[in-house]
Amino acid sequence: MTETVESHTATVTGGGDQPQLLIGGRWVDPHSSETLEVFSPATGERVGSVPHADATDVDTAVGAARAAFDSGVWSSTPPAQRADIIAKVADLIDERGDEITALVSAEMGAPPSAIATLQQLPGTGVLRAYANAARDYQWEEYRTGLFGTTRITREPVGVVGAICAWNVPLFITCNKMGAALAAGCSVVLKPAPETPLTGNYVAQLFIEAGVPAEAISVVTGGTETGQALVAHPDVDKITFTGSTAAGKAIGAACAETLKRCSLELGGKSAAIVLDDVDIAANAFMLTFLGLFNTGQACVAQTRILVPRSRQDEIVAAMVEAAKAMKVGLPSDPEAQLGPLITEKQRQKVEEYIELGKKAGATPVLESERPAGLDSGHFLTPTIFTGVTNDMAIAQEEIFGPVLSVIAYDDVDEAIAIANDSDYGLAGTVWTNDVERGIEISTKIRTGTFGINWYAIDPESPFGGYKNSGIGRENGREGLESFLEHKSTMLPMGYEVSSN
Ligand code: NAD
């Protein structure tokens, strides 16, 4: 292996060909001779390339992370100092917002304005939230028990493998690296194969902000790269965001080495619209929350449960709102929705639309491949009515701009439909009566919920029930998931100094 960067001060680079791997903060030649090519889903243009790391590369990265962790260079840095550095990453991202959103946009196709609001804002938000959590956290306490006094400390879990999805890469990378590093862990990041350059970029920002370079490595690659990371005996914890199928495989593989793992997986969230809703005031947000990121969002509200008595009026307002959302190229300043990530994904979404029609649902608005946007995998939204909750379009995560409207007759029925899902990530209720909304929130089996809107709050726990995952990210709970508790029994009669 050849090291070409001697200094630990990594330079921040954007797109283009990056033939080396960032291992322990140094750019080194990979063992693997395979590369991973990145093409824009919007324009088809080649964005760049990175190495497709193999198991030997993963072993090298984990070795570097282990050595960094065991040396204490970061794990022993006082939490308040770690917090200042994590907060500085957020400042750097804000300073370079245009450059970063352009890179993310090049890789995953969404308009830069959407990336600024849906990824940069929450991404910097979680970094600042983890910094706050690390500053406020009770890292040490003394507890009196049966045998006297125990000193209880929280220690970083160790070497973390962070495996990411492509759909909101800036947010996910900030979230995983921010939490693990605030806790004092070393990180081996495995970005999604669709968005590896964003992973490399963000990792370098952590080093620039002051995280010792040894504590950070990035293994760009695909499934096999992730599998090698999950199987590695020197990785203490896997934090994963991606599909439920991959999450189940990763959870099972982690059990082999009894690794800790947290899983942020898919969703099929229900928006319960109550009969007292002011639809004129809420139609845009209701529709947007199902279609943002072109429906490629784990928390997308894609099952819209409407009171039968007001169905026509609500659907008409949603169709109008969906038609007004401009699908376009990243270069179009008015574009709100970008392309689907791949041609295969566009075809999969179109197959679901056919499946919905065959099952008897009616597309009151039907997707088209928009004229003039032939360079990318663009698809305008579909809104189905006449959907029943047993249809595939109501049960399966489509990950595209397809909304299923399901009519209900009374609120208990709506709650039952919302809960009749393998997933449990998010949900919403739409009503003029906030107290009624809160009451309904207590009956829905999901990890997050919103009344008349939805957002992932950086300070509040985020994660799923059921097949939507295990564990929580964000805020204090997100930090805690990278900590172990240690109990040290003090000698009987030992007086703890109050200083
Ligand atoms: P994916 O599961 O195909 O891949 C995610 C990542 O895991 C990639 O980096 C991939 O290379 C890696 N990977 C895949 N199989 C693996 C295995 N067996 N072992 C180790 N690594 C493996 O998912 P995707 O298509 O990139 O992302 C879309 C999915 O992510 C959707 O289901 C979406 O709902 C989910 N998601 C969830 C959240 C959340 O916070 N709950 C957020 C964003 C996306």
Coordinates of C-alpha atoms and ligand atoms in Angstrom, one line a residue:
M1 CA 0.0 0.0 0.0
T2 CA 1.4 3.4 -0.9
E3 CA 0.6 6.5 1.1
T4 CA 0.6 9.6 -1.0
V5 CA -0.4 12.1 1.6
E6 CA 2.0 12.3 4.5
S7 CA 0.3 15.1 6.3
H8 CA -2.7 14.4 8.5
T9 CA -4.3 17.6 7.1
A10 CA -6.6 16.2 4.5
T11 CA -7.6 18.6 1.7
V12 CA -11.2 18.9 1.0
T13 CA -12.1 17.8 -2.5
G14 CA -15.4 17.6 -4.3
G15 CA -16.3 15.4 -7.3
G16 CA -13.9 13.9 -9.9
D17 CA -11.8 10.8 -9.8
Q18 CA -10.6 9.9 -6.3
P19 CA -8.4 6.8 -6.9
Q20 CA -7.4 6.4 -3.3
L21 CA -9.1 5.5 0.0
L22 CA -9.1 7.7 3.1
I23 CA -7.7 5.4 5.7
G24 CA -6.9 6.8 9.2
G25 CA -7.1 10.2 7.6
R26 CA -4.5 9.5 4.9
W27 CA -5.1 9.0 1.2
V28 CA -3.7 5.5 0.4
D29 CA -3.7 3.3 -2.6
P30 CA -6.4 0.6 -2.3
H31 CA -5.7 -3.1 -2.4
S32 CA -8.7 -3.6 -4.6
S33 CA -8.2 -2.8 -8.3
E34 CA -12.0 -2.3 -8.9
T35 CA -13.5 1.1 -9.2
L36 CA -17.0 2.4 -8.6
E37 CA -18.3 4.9 -11.2
V38 CA -20.8 7.6 -10.3
F39 CA -23.2 9.1 -12.8
S40 CA -25.7 11.8 -12.3
P41 CA -29.3 10.4 -12.1
A42 CA -30.5 13.8 -13.5
T43 CA -28.2 14.4 -16.5
G44 CA -26.4 11.0 -17.0
E45 CA -23.1 12.8 -16.8
R46 CA -20.2 11.0 -15.2
V47 CA -19.6 12.6 -11.8
G48 CA -16.4 10.7 -10.8
S49 CA -15.1 7.5 -9.5
V50 CA -13.7 5.9 -6.3
P51 CA -12.2 2.6 -5.4
H52 CA -14.5 -0.3 -4.7
A53 CA -12.9 -1.4 -1.4
D54 CA -12.5 -5.1 -0.8
A55 CA -12.2 -7.1 2.4
T56 CA -8.4 -6.4 2.6
D57 CA -9.1 -2.6 2.4
V58 CA -11.8 -2.9 5.1
D59 CA -9.4 -4.8 7.3
T60 CA -6.8 -2.0 6.9
A61 CA -9.4 0.6 7.7
V62 CA -10.7 -1.3 10.8
G63 CA -7.1 -1.8 11.9
A64 CA -6.4 2.0 11.7
A65 CA -9.7 2.7 13.6
R66 CA -8.8 0.1 16.3
A67 CA -5.3 1.6 16.8
A68 CA -6.7 5.1 17.0
F69 CA -9.4 4.0 19.5
D70 CA -7.0 2.1 21.7
S71 CA -4.4 5.0 21.6
G72 CA -7.0 7.2 23.3
V73 CA -6.2 10.1 20.9
W74 CA -9.9 10.8 20.5
S75 CA -11.7 8.5 22.9
S76 CA -9.9 10.2 25.8
T77 CA -10.4 13.7 24.6
P78 CA -12.8 15.4 27.1
P79 CA -16.4 15.4 25.9
A80 CA -16.7 19.2 25.9
Q81 CA -13.7 19.5 23.6
R82 CA -15.2 16.8 21.3
A83 CA -18.5 18.7 21.3
D84 CA -16.8 21.9 20.1
I85 CA -15.2 20.1 17.2
I86 CA -18.4 18.4 16.2
A87 CA -20.2 21.8 16.3
K88 CA -17.4 23.2 14.1
V89 CA -18.2 20.6 11.4
A90 CA -21.7 22.1 11.3
D91 CA -20.1 25.6 10.8
L92 CA -17.9 24.3 8.0
I93 CA -20.8 22.8 6.2
D94 CA -22.8 26.0 6.4
E95 CA -19.8 28.0 5.2
R96 CA -19.4 25.7 2.2
G97 CA -23.2 25.1 1.7
D98 CA -23.2 25.9 -2.1
E99 CA -20.2 23.6 -2.8
I100 CA -21.7 20.7 -0.7
T101 CA -25.2 20.9 -2.1
A102 CA -23.8 21.0 -5.6
L103 CA -21.8 17.8 -4.9
V104 CA -24.7 16.0 -3.3
S105 CA -27.0 17.1 -6.2
A106 CA -24.5 15.8 -8.7
E107 CA -24.5 12.4 -7.1
M108 CA -28.2 11.9 -6.2
G109 CA -29.9 14.3 -8.6
A110 CA -32.1 16.4 -6.2
P111 CA -32.2 20.2 -6.8
P112 CA -29.6 22.0 -4.6
S113 CA -32.4 24.1 -2.9
A114 CA -34.1 20.8 -1.7
I115 CA -30.7 19.5 -0.5
A116 CA -30.2 22.7 1.5
T117 CA -33.5 22.3 3.3
L118 CA -33.8 18.6 3.5
Q119 CA -30.2 17.6 4.2
Q120 CA -28.0 20.5 5.1
L121 CA -30.3 22.1 7.6
P122 CA -31.1 18.8 9.5
G123 CA -27.5 17.6 9.0
T124 CA -26.0 20.6 10.7
G125 CA -28.9 20.4 13.2
V126 CA -27.9 16.9 14.3
L127 CA -24.3 17.8 14.6
R128 CA -25.1 20.8 16.9
A129 CA -27.6 18.6 18.8
Y130 CA -24.9 15.9 19.4
A131 CA -22.5 18.6 20.5
N132 CA -25.1 19.9 23.0
A133 CA -25.9 16.4 24.2
A134 CA -22.2 15.6 24.7
R135 CA -21.7 18.9 26.7
D136 CA -24.8 18.2 28.9
Y137 CA -24.4 14.5 29.3
Q138 CA -23.8 12.9 32.7
W139 CA -20.6 11.0 31.9
E140 CA -20.0 10.0 35.5
E141 CA -22.3 9.4 38.5
Y142 CA -22.1 7.7 41.9
R143 CA -24.9 5.5 43.0
T144 CA -25.5 4.0 46.4
G145 CA -26.6 0.4 46.3
L146 CA -26.7 -2.9 48.3
F147 CA -22.9 -3.0 48.6
G148 CA -22.0 0.6 49.0
T149 CA -21.0 3.1 46.3
T150 CA -20.6 2.4 42.6
R151 CA -19.0 4.7 40.2
I152 CA -20.9 4.6 36.9
T153 CA -19.3 5.9 33.8
R154 CA -20.2 6.1 30.1
E155 CA -17.6 5.0 27.7
P156 CA -17.5 5.0 23.9
V157 CA -18.5 1.7 22.4
G158 CA -15.3 1.5 20.3
V159 CA -14.8 1.1 16.6
V160 CA -18.0 2.0 14.7
G161 CA -18.9 0.8 11.2
A162 CA -21.3 3.3 9.7
I163 CA -23.2 2.1 6.6
C164 CA -25.3 4.6 4.8
A165 CA -28.1 4.9 2.2
W166 CA -27.9 7.2 -0.8
N167 CA -31.3 9.1 -0.4
V168 CA -30.2 11.8 2.0
P169 CA -26.4 11.2 2.1
L170 CA -25.4 14.5 3.7
F171 CA -27.9 14.1 6.6
I172 CA -27.2 10.4 7.2
T173 CA -23.4 10.9 7.1
C174 CA -23.6 13.9 9.5
N175 CA -25.9 11.9 11.8
K176 CA -23.8 8.7 12.0
M177 CA -20.4 10.3 12.2
G178 CA -21.6 13.1 14.5
A179 CA -23.0 10.8 17.1
A180 CA -20.2 8.2 17.0
L181 CA -17.5 10.8 17.2
A182 CA -19.3 12.9 19.9
A183 CA -19.3 9.7 22.0
G184 CA -15.5 9.2 21.4
C185 CA -15.6 6.3 19.0
S186 CA -13.5 5.8 15.9
V187 CA -15.4 5.6 12.6
V188 CA -15.1 3.5 9.5
L189 CA -17.7 5.1 7.1
K190 CA -19.2 3.0 4.3
P191 CA -21.1 5.4 2.1
A192 CA -23.7 4.2 -0.4
P193 CA -22.2 3.2 -3.8
E194 CA -24.4 5.9 -5.4
T195 CA -23.0 8.7 -3.2
P196 CA -19.4 7.9 -2.2
L197 CA -18.0 11.3 -3.0
T198 CA -20.3 13.0 -0.5
G199 CA -19.0 10.5 2.1
N200 CA -15.4 11.3 1.4
Y201 CA -16.2 15.0 1.5
V202 CA -18.0 15.0 4.8
A203 CA -15.4 12.7 6.4
Q204 CA -12.7 15.2 5.5
L205 CA -14.7 18.0 7.1
F206 CA -14.5 16.2 10.5
I207 CA -10.7 16.0 10.1
E208 CA -10.5 19.7 9.2
A209 CA -12.6 20.6 12.2
G210 CA -10.2 18.9 14.5
V211 CA -11.0 15.2 14.9
P212 CA -7.7 13.4 14.9
A213 CA -7.3 12.0 11.4
E214 CA -6.4 8.5 12.7
A215 CA -10.0 8.2 14.0
I216 CA -11.6 8.4 10.6
S217 CA -11.6 6.1 7.6
V218 CA -13.9 5.7 4.6
V219 CA -14.3 2.5 2.6
T220 CA -16.2 3.3 -0.6
G221 CA -17.9 0.3 -2.1
G222 CA -21.0 -1.8 -2.4
T223 CA -22.7 -4.6 -0.5
E224 CA -19.6 -6.8 -0.2
T225 CA -17.7 -3.9 1.3
G226 CA -20.5 -3.4 3.9
Q227 CA -20.6 -7.2 4.5
A228 CA -16.8 -7.2 5.2
L229 CA -17.3 -4.4 7.7
V230 CA -20.2 -6.1 9.5
A231 CA -18.3 -9.4 9.7
H232 CA -15.0 -7.8 11.0
P233 CA -14.3 -8.9 14.6
D234 CA -12.6 -5.6 15.5
V235 CA -15.7 -3.6 14.8
D236 CA -17.7 -3.0 18.0
K237 CA -20.9 -1.5 16.6
I238 CA -22.6 -1.2 13.2
T239 CA -24.9 1.8 12.6
F240 CA -26.9 1.2 9.5
T241 CA -29.4 3.2 7.4
G242 CA -31.0 1.4 4.5
S243 CA -33.6 -1.1 3.4
T244 CA -35.4 -3.5 5.8
A245 CA -34.1 -6.5 3.8
A246 CA -30.4 -5.4 4.2
G247 CA -31.1 -4.4 7.8
K248 CA -32.3 -7.9 8.6
A249 CA -29.2 -9.5 7.0
I250 CA -27.0 -7.0 8.9
G251 CA -28.7 -7.7 12.2
A252 CA -28.3 -11.4 11.7
A253 CA -24.6 -11.0 10.8
C254 CA -24.0 -8.8 13.8
A255 CA -25.3 -11.6 16.0
E256 CA -22.4 -13.8 14.9
T257 CA -19.9 -11.6 16.7
L258 CA -22.4 -10.1 19.2
K259 CA -21.8 -6.7 17.7
R260 CA -24.0 -3.9 18.9
C261 CA -26.1 -2.6 16.0
S262 CA -28.7 0.0 15.3
L263 CA -30.9 -0.1 12.3
E264 CA -32.7 2.8 10.6
L265 CA -34.9 1.1 7.9
G266 CA -37.8 1.6 5.6
G267 CA -41.3 2.9 6.2
K268 CA -44.9 3.1 4.8
S269 CA -46.2 5.9 6.9
A270 CA -49.9 6.9 7.1
A271 CA -51.3 10.4 7.2
I272 CA -54.6 10.4 8.9
V273 CA -56.7 13.3 7.7
L274 CA -59.6 14.1 10.1
D275 CA -63.0 15.3 9.1
D276 CA -62.4 18.8 10.7
V277 CA -59.2 19.5 8.6
D278 CA -58.8 22.8 6.9
I279 CA -57.7 21.3 3.6
A280 CA -57.0 24.6 1.8
A281 CA -54.5 25.4 4.5
N282 CA -52.9 22.0 4.6
A283 CA -53.1 20.4 1.1
F284 CA -49.6 21.5 0.1
M285 CA -47.8 20.2 3.2
L286 CA -49.9 17.0 3.2
T287 CA -48.9 16.3 -0.4
F288 CA -45.4 17.4 -0.1
L289 CA -44.7 15.1 2.8
G290 CA -45.5 12.2 0.5
L291 CA -43.6 13.4 -2.5
F292 CA -40.5 15.2 -1.2
N293 CA -37.2 13.9 -2.5
T294 CA -39.4 12.3 -5.3
G295 CA -40.8 10.0 -2.7
Q296 CA -37.4 8.6 -1.9
A297 CA -37.7 9.2 1.8
C298 CA -38.0 6.7 4.6
V299 CA -40.5 8.9 6.4
A300 CA -42.6 9.8 3.4
Q301 CA -46.4 9.9 4.2
T302 CA -47.5 7.7 1.3
R303 CA -50.8 6.3 2.7
I304 CA -53.3 9.1 2.9
L305 CA -56.3 8.1 5.0
V306 CA -59.3 10.4 4.3
P307 CA -62.8 10.5 5.7
R308 CA -65.1 9.2 3.0
S309 CA -67.4 12.2 3.4
R310 CA -64.6 14.6 2.4
Q311 CA -62.6 12.4 0.0
D312 CA -63.4 14.2 -3.3
E313 CA -62.5 17.6 -1.9
I314 CA -59.3 16.4 -0.3
V315 CA -58.1 14.5 -3.3
A316 CA -58.8 17.4 -5.6
A317 CA -56.7 19.7 -3.5
M318 CA -53.9 17.1 -3.4
V319 CA -53.9 16.6 -7.1
E320 CA -53.6 20.4 -7.6
A321 CA -50.7 20.6 -5.1
A322 CA -48.9 17.7 -6.7
K323 CA -49.3 19.2 -10.2
A324 CA -47.8 22.4 -8.9
M325 CA -44.6 20.7 -7.7
K326 CA -42.1 21.2 -10.5
V327 CA -40.0 18.2 -11.5
G328 CA -36.7 19.4 -13.0
L329 CA -33.0 19.4 -13.4
P330 CA -30.7 20.5 -10.6
S331 CA -29.8 23.5 -12.8
D332 CA -33.5 24.6 -12.8
P333 CA -33.9 27.1 -9.9
E334 CA -37.7 26.4 -9.8
A335 CA -37.4 22.6 -9.6
Q336 CA -38.7 21.0 -6.4
L337 CA -38.4 17.4 -7.3
G338 CA -35.5 15.6 -8.9
P339 CA -35.1 12.2 -10.6
L340 CA -35.3 8.7 -9.2
I341 CA -31.8 7.4 -8.3
T342 CA -31.5 4.8 -11.2
E343 CA -33.3 3.7 -14.3
K344 CA -34.0 0.4 -12.5
Q345 CA -35.7 2.3 -9.7
R346 CA -37.9 4.3 -12.2
Q347 CA -39.0 1.0 -13.8
K348 CA -39.7 -0.5 -10.4
V349 CA -42.0 2.5 -9.5
E350 CA -43.8 2.2 -12.9
E351 CA -44.3 -1.5 -12.2
Y352 CA -45.9 -0.6 -8.8
I353 CA -48.2 1.8 -10.7
E354 CA -49.3 -1.0 -13.0
L355 CA -49.8 -3.3 -10.0
G356 CA -52.0 -0.7 -8.3
K357 CA -54.2 -0.4 -11.5
K358 CA -54.5 -4.2 -11.8
A359 CA -55.5 -4.4 -8.1
G360 CA -58.4 -2.0 -8.9
A361 CA -57.0 1.4 -7.7
T362 CA -57.6 4.5 -9.8
P363 CA -54.8 6.8 -10.7
V364 CA -56.5 10.2 -10.5
L365 CA -53.1 11.6 -11.3
E366 CA -50.7 9.3 -13.2
S367 CA -46.9 9.5 -13.5
E368 CA -45.3 10.5 -16.7
R369 CA -41.7 10.5 -17.9
P370 CA -41.7 14.3 -18.4
A371 CA -40.9 15.7 -21.9
G372 CA -37.6 17.5 -22.2
L373 CA -36.0 15.6 -19.3
D374 CA -34.8 12.6 -21.2
S375 CA -31.3 12.8 -19.7
G376 CA -32.4 11.5 -16.3
H377 CA -34.7 9.1 -14.5
F378 CA -37.5 11.6 -14.0
L379 CA -41.1 10.7 -13.2
T380 CA -44.0 12.9 -12.2
P381 CA -46.3 12.0 -9.3
T382 CA -49.1 9.5 -9.1
I383 CA -52.1 9.7 -6.8
F384 CA -54.3 6.6 -6.5
T385 CA -57.8 6.5 -5.0
G386 CA -59.8 3.4 -4.3
V387 CA -56.9 1.9 -2.5
T388 CA -57.5 -0.8 0.1
N389 CA -54.8 -1.4 2.7
D390 CA -54.2 -5.0 1.6
M391 CA -52.9 -3.9 -1.8
A392 CA -49.2 -4.0 -2.5
I393 CA -49.2 -0.2 -3.2
A394 CA -50.4 0.3 0.4
Q395 CA -48.2 -2.3 2.1
E396 CA -44.8 -2.0 0.3
E397 CA -42.3 0.8 0.3
I398 CA -42.3 2.0 -3.3
F399 CA -39.6 4.7 -2.8
G400 CA -41.0 6.8 -5.6
P401 CA -43.7 9.6 -6.0
V402 CA -46.8 7.4 -5.5
L403 CA -49.5 8.3 -3.0
S404 CA -52.3 5.9 -2.0
V405 CA -55.5 7.4 -0.8
I406 CA -57.6 5.1 1.4
A407 CA -61.1 6.1 2.5
Y408 CA -62.3 5.4 6.0
D409 CA -65.7 5.8 7.8
D410 CA -64.7 6.4 11.4
V411 CA -61.6 7.4 13.2
D412 CA -61.0 4.0 14.9
E413 CA -61.0 2.4 11.5
A414 CA -58.4 5.0 10.4
I415 CA -56.2 4.2 13.4
A416 CA -56.5 0.5 12.7
I417 CA -55.5 1.0 9.0
A418 CA -52.6 3.2 10.0
N419 CA -51.3 0.5 12.4
D420 CA -51.9 -2.4 9.9
S421 CA -48.4 -2.2 8.5
D422 CA -45.1 -4.1 8.9
Y423 CA -43.5 -0.7 9.3
G424 CA -43.6 1.8 12.1
L425 CA -41.3 4.7 11.3
A426 CA -43.5 7.9 11.1
G427 CA -47.1 9.1 10.8
T428 CA -49.2 12.3 10.9
V429 CA -52.6 13.5 11.7
W430 CA -54.3 16.5 10.1
T431 CA -56.9 18.3 12.2
N432 CA -58.0 21.7 13.5
D433 CA -58.0 20.2 17.0
V434 CA -54.5 19.7 18.3
E435 CA -55.7 17.9 21.4
R436 CA -57.5 15.4 19.2
G437 CA -54.3 15.0 17.2
I438 CA -52.2 14.3 20.4
E439 CA -54.8 11.7 21.5
I440 CA -54.5 9.9 18.1
S441 CA -50.7 10.1 18.3
T442 CA -50.8 7.9 21.4
K443 CA -52.6 5.1 19.5
I444 CA -50.2 4.9 16.5
R445 CA -47.3 2.4 16.7
T446 CA -44.6 4.5 15.1
G447 CA -41.4 6.0 16.5
T448 CA -42.2 9.5 15.3
F449 CA -45.3 11.4 14.6
G450 CA -46.5 14.9 13.5
I451 CA -49.6 17.0 13.8
N452 CA -50.4 19.0 10.7
W453 CA -46.8 18.6 9.5
Y454 CA -43.8 16.3 10.1
A455 CA -40.1 16.9 10.6
I456 CA -37.2 15.0 12.0
D457 CA -36.1 17.1 15.0
P458 CA -32.4 16.9 15.6
E459 CA -32.7 17.1 19.4
S460 CA -35.4 14.4 19.7
P461 CA -35.1 10.6 19.3
F462 CA -35.7 9.3 15.8
G463 CA -36.2 5.7 14.8
G464 CA -38.7 3.0 14.1
Y465 CA -41.0 0.4 15.6
K466 CA -41.5 -3.0 14.0
N467 CA -39.7 -3.5 10.6
S468 CA -38.6 0.1 10.6
G469 CA -35.6 -0.6 12.8
I470 CA -34.0 -0.9 16.1
G471 CA -32.5 1.9 18.2
R472 CA -32.8 5.7 18.1
E473 CA -30.7 8.5 16.5
N474 CA -30.6 12.2 17.2
G475 CA -30.1 14.1 20.5
R476 CA -29.2 12.5 23.8
E477 CA -30.7 9.1 22.8
G478 CA -28.6 9.1 19.6
L479 CA -25.4 9.8 21.5
E480 CA -26.3 7.1 24.1
S481 CA -26.5 4.4 21.4
F482 CA -22.7 4.8 21.0
L483 CA -21.9 4.4 24.7
E484 CA -21.4 1.5 27.0
H485 CA -22.2 1.8 30.8
K486 CA -19.5 0.8 33.2
S487 CA -20.0 0.1 36.9
T488 CA -17.0 0.3 39.2
M489 CA -17.6 -0.9 42.7
L490 CA -15.7 1.3 45.3
P491 CA -14.4 -0.3 48.5
M492 CA -16.9 -0.5 51.3
G493 CA -16.8 2.6 53.4
Y494 CA -14.9 4.6 50.8
E495 CA -15.9 8.3 50.9
V496 CA -16.4 9.9 47.4
S497 CA -14.8 13.4 47.4
S498 CA -17.4 16.0 46.5
N499 CA -14.9 17.9 44.3
Ligands
NAD1 P1 -29.8 -0.6 0.8 O1 -30.2 -1.4 2.0 O2 -29.8 -1.2 -0.5 O3 -28.3 -0.1 1.0 C1 -27.9 0.8 2.1 C2 -26.4 0.6 2.4 O4 -26.2 -0.7 2.9 C3 -25.5 0.8 1.2 O5 -24.4 1.4 1.6 C4 -25.2 -0.7 0.7 O6 -24.0 -0.8 0.0 C5 -25.2 -1.4 2.1 N1 -25.6 -2.8 2.1 C6 -26.6 -3.4 1.4 N2 -26.7 -4.7 1.8 C7 -25.7 -4.9 2.7 C8 -25.4 -6.0 3.5 N3 -26.0 -7.2 3.4 N4 -24.4 -5.9 4.4 C9 -23.7 -4.7 4.6 N5 -24.0 -3.6 3.8 C10 -25.0 -3.7 2.9 O7 -30.7 0.8 0.8 P2 -30.7 2.0 -0.2 O8 -31.4 1.7 -1.4 O9 -29.3 2.6 -0.2 O10 -31.6 3.1 0.7 C11 -33.0 3.1 0.6 C12 -33.6 2.5 1.9 O11 -33.1 3.1 3.0 C13 -35.1 2.6 2.0 O12 -35.7 1.4 2.4 C14 -35.3 3.7 3.0 O13 -36.5 3.7 3.6 C15 -34.2 3.5 3.9 N6 -33.8 4.7 4.7 C16 -34.1 4.7 6.0 C17 -33.9 5.8 6.8 C18 -34.2 5.9 8.3 O14 -33.6 6.7 9.0 N7 -35.0 5.0 8.8 C19 -33.3 7.0 6.2 C20 -33.0 6.9 4.8 C21 -33.3 5.7 4.1

